[in-house]
Amino acid sequence: MEQSEQVINTNASYWPSVGIAALIFSLLTSTLQLITGYIQINSEPSGSMFSPAMFSGIAICLIGAFGGMVAVWHYAREYQVTMKLGKGALIGFLTGVVMLLIGIALNKIWLLIDPEFTQKLMDSTMANFEAMDVPENQKQQMMDGAAQQFENNQSIVTQLIWGIPMFGILNLLTGMLGVSLFAREKENT
Amino acid sequence: MYTKLQNKELYLLVLVLGLFLCITALGGGLFGQSGPWFLQWQHKAFAGLCHQDAQRSFWIGGIPMAVCSRCLGIYSSFAALWILFPLYTEPIGTIKGNRKKILTGVVLLNMADVVGNGLGFWENTLLSRFLMGSLIGMSAACILACGCIGTQQQKEENYGTVRTSH
């Protein structure tokens, strides 16, 4: 009986864990982006380099990479299994990809609720750059960069082309890290 | 020493991915790319993962790197330590038994640094952010190697299993 349970556990689908971790991290990053976005929109241009949007970027940088690890943790805990690194890497990669897809969908859904969000955020960012005490050419370069980034963020294709490999690789690595931390299995050589 | 690695294929996979991330993170300045830096592929690749503030990044050849100094610390220290592991395995043994505590500690330390700087308690620098990020990268490399790559000396160790109650 115990043996058959073990077989069932080993073959259990990892998709629920991938979906749960991806959903949690997508919601976290999307919510954080929205909150900081509205804080920036509703604040006076300070000319500070450290705007709420930039804080959001740092937080996403730290949070977005840990989806793979959490998915592995959930899978190992739910089914009480150990696994090899390859499986952790796969779970991590898939978590990164699903996280990206959900994030894009959430972003588009929010634009249906508030269609002017991106434009307001862009105007606010430009006003903040205008207020900065930096040389004019540098200011112009920063504004061009911000405008380009806003444009890129609107393109789903661009987000997928760059997002899938990068989110995939990072979460693949943290998926393996998750195996090392929560679901170790002796590797055969 | 390379022959002592338990899982060479895995080591090479992580080495390639780690080096790719690290070289991409260095940005277009390393390759003498021309044109606006924000349009270079390295910057586009990291756009969703880092705030890429030029003022908080190191520069090469008049072009800011594709990631901030903290992220560069993470990627570069991970790749550097991973390259060294076949020659120098001591860090793997050092971190053993404290993996979760160490990783949690360095992540919290970085969060505290971000929040403290944001609230004006202190002002961090390019170098301090790079070093803080390096702690995460080195910890991650050691933990991954400790639990999974290992060496022949660790091969006989008894690995734990996950035990949870429902």
mmCIF file of C-alpha atoms in Angstrom, chain A residues 49-50 54-55 57-58 60-62 66 69 76-78 80-82 85 138 141 144-145 148-149 152 162 166-167 169-170 172-173 176-177 180-184 186-187 189, chain B residues 6-7 10 14 17 20-21 37-39 41 44-46 48-49 51-53 55-56 71 75 99-100 103 107 111 114 118 140 143-144 147-148 155 159-162 164 166:
data_model
loop_
_atom_site.group_PDB
_atom_site.id
_atom_site.type_symbol
_atom_site.label_atom_id
_atom_site.label_comp_id
_atom_site.label_asym_id
_atom_site.label_seq_id
_atom_site.Cartn_x
_atom_site.Cartn_y
_atom_site.Cartn_z
ATOM 1 C CA MET A 49 16.001 59.426 -9.141
ATOM 2 C CA PHE A 50 14.359 57.051 -6.682
ATOM 3 C CA MET A 54 11.895 52.351 -9.575
ATOM 4 C CA PHE A 55 11.274 50.865 -6.123
ATOM 5 C CA GLY A 57 11.396 47.547 -10.302
ATOM 6 C CA ILE A 58 13.796 46.575 -7.518
ATOM 7 C CA ILE A 60 10.081 42.767 -8.834
ATOM 8 C CA CYS A 61 13.721 41.986 -9.440
ATOM 9 C CA LEU A 62 13.911 40.297 -6.058
ATOM 10 C CA PHE A 66 11.636 33.161 -6.649
ATOM 11 C CA MET A 69 11.596 27.901 -5.858
ATOM 12 C CA ALA A 76 7.413 18.650 -2.662
ATOM 13 C CA ARG A 77 5.255 19.558 0.331
ATOM 14 C CA GLU A 78 1.934 18.655 -1.275
ATOM 15 C CA GLN A 80 5.803 14.538 0.041
ATOM 16 C CA VAL A 81 8.277 13.733 -2.698
ATOM 17 C CA THR A 82 11.924 14.222 -3.371
ATOM 18 C CA LEU A 85 17.338 18.628 -10.225
ATOM 19 C CA GLN A 138 21.287 63.622 -20.208
ATOM 20 C CA GLN A 141 18.360 60.743 -23.148
ATOM 21 C CA ASP A 144 13.825 58.988 -24.692
ATOM 22 C CA GLY A 145 14.726 55.822 -22.811
ATOM 23 C CA GLN A 148 10.987 53.658 -25.486
ATOM 24 C CA GLN A 149 10.440 51.426 -22.455
ATOM 25 C CA ASN A 152 8.118 48.215 -25.461
ATOM 26 C CA TRP A 162 12.557 38.742 -24.013
ATOM 27 C CA MET A 166 14.926 35.540 -19.048
ATOM 28 C CA PHE A 167 12.101 34.688 -16.621
ATOM 29 C CA ILE A 169 16.210 30.840 -17.026
ATOM 30 C CA LEU A 170 16.055 32.674 -13.697
ATOM 31 C CA LEU A 172 14.830 27.444 -13.784
ATOM 32 C CA LEU A 173 17.820 28.223 -11.559
ATOM 33 C CA MET A 176 16.874 23.850 -8.862
ATOM 34 C CA LEU A 177 17.670 25.883 -5.771
ATOM 35 C CA SER A 180 18.382 21.696 -3.092
ATOM 36 C CA LEU A 181 16.542 23.342 -0.213
ATOM 37 C CA PHE A 182 13.270 21.403 0.012
ATOM 38 C CA ALA A 183 13.277 18.206 -2.029
ATOM 39 C CA ARG A 184 16.735 16.769 -2.224
ATOM 40 C CA LYS A 186 20.642 11.694 -4.125
ATOM 41 C CA GLU A 187 21.862 12.070 -7.727
ATOM 42 C CA THR A 189 26.195 9.164 -11.480
ATOM 43 C CA GLN B 6 28.902 14.150 -9.186
ATOM 44 C CA ASN B 7 26.876 15.553 -12.061
ATOM 45 C CA LEU B 10 24.193 19.644 -14.652
ATOM 46 C CA VAL B 14 24.214 25.876 -14.928
ATOM 47 C CA LEU B 17 23.142 29.703 -18.141
ATOM 48 C CA PHE B 20 24.897 33.886 -20.360
ATOM 49 C CA LEU B 21 23.114 35.901 -17.676
ATOM 50 C CA TRP B 37 21.844 51.922 -24.910
ATOM 51 C CA PHE B 38 18.164 51.515 -24.046
ATOM 52 C CA LEU B 39 17.559 49.977 -27.472
ATOM 53 C CA TRP B 41 19.165 43.767 -26.837
ATOM 54 C CA LYS B 44 15.530 44.713 -23.567
ATOM 55 C CA ALA B 45 16.305 41.258 -22.171
ATOM 56 C CA PHE B 46 16.507 42.516 -18.593
ATOM 57 C CA GLY B 48 11.206 43.069 -16.911
ATOM 58 C CA LEU B 49 13.691 41.956 -14.284
ATOM 59 C CA HIS B 51 14.816 48.761 -12.935
ATOM 60 C CA GLN B 52 17.955 49.462 -15.060
ATOM 61 C CA ASP B 53 18.506 52.909 -13.624
ATOM 62 C CA GLN B 55 22.591 56.186 -12.278
ATOM 63 C CA ARG B 56 22.606 53.017 -10.201
ATOM 64 C CA CYS B 71 21.796 42.610 -9.901
ATOM 65 C CA TYR B 75 24.823 37.307 -11.541
ATOM 66 C CA ARG B 99 21.297 26.673 3.670
ATOM 67 C CA LYS B 100 17.836 28.054 4.401
ATOM 68 C CA LEU B 103 19.674 32.398 1.925
ATOM 69 C CA VAL B 107 17.747 38.238 1.022
ATOM 70 C CA MET B 111 15.647 44.111 1.422
ATOM 71 C CA VAL B 114 16.748 48.820 -0.200
ATOM 72 C CA GLY B 118 14.626 54.463 0.261
ATOM 73 C CA ALA B 140 22.719 30.641 -4.244
ATOM 74 C CA ILE B 143 23.412 26.056 -1.931
ATOM 75 C CA LEU B 144 22.905 24.691 -5.425
ATOM 76 C CA GLY B 147 22.672 20.005 -2.337
ATOM 77 C CA CYS B 148 22.985 18.815 -5.882
ATOM 78 C CA LYS B 155 28.609 11.310 -2.215
ATOM 79 C CA TYR B 159 20.582 13.184 2.052
ATOM 80 C CA GLY B 160 17.363 14.096 3.853
ATOM 81 C CA THR B 161 13.837 13.749 2.541
ATOM 82 C CA VAL B 162 10.873 16.064 2.868
ATOM 83 C CA THR B 164 5.339 16.984 6.153
ATOM 84 C CA HIS B 166 -1.373 17.050 6.496
#
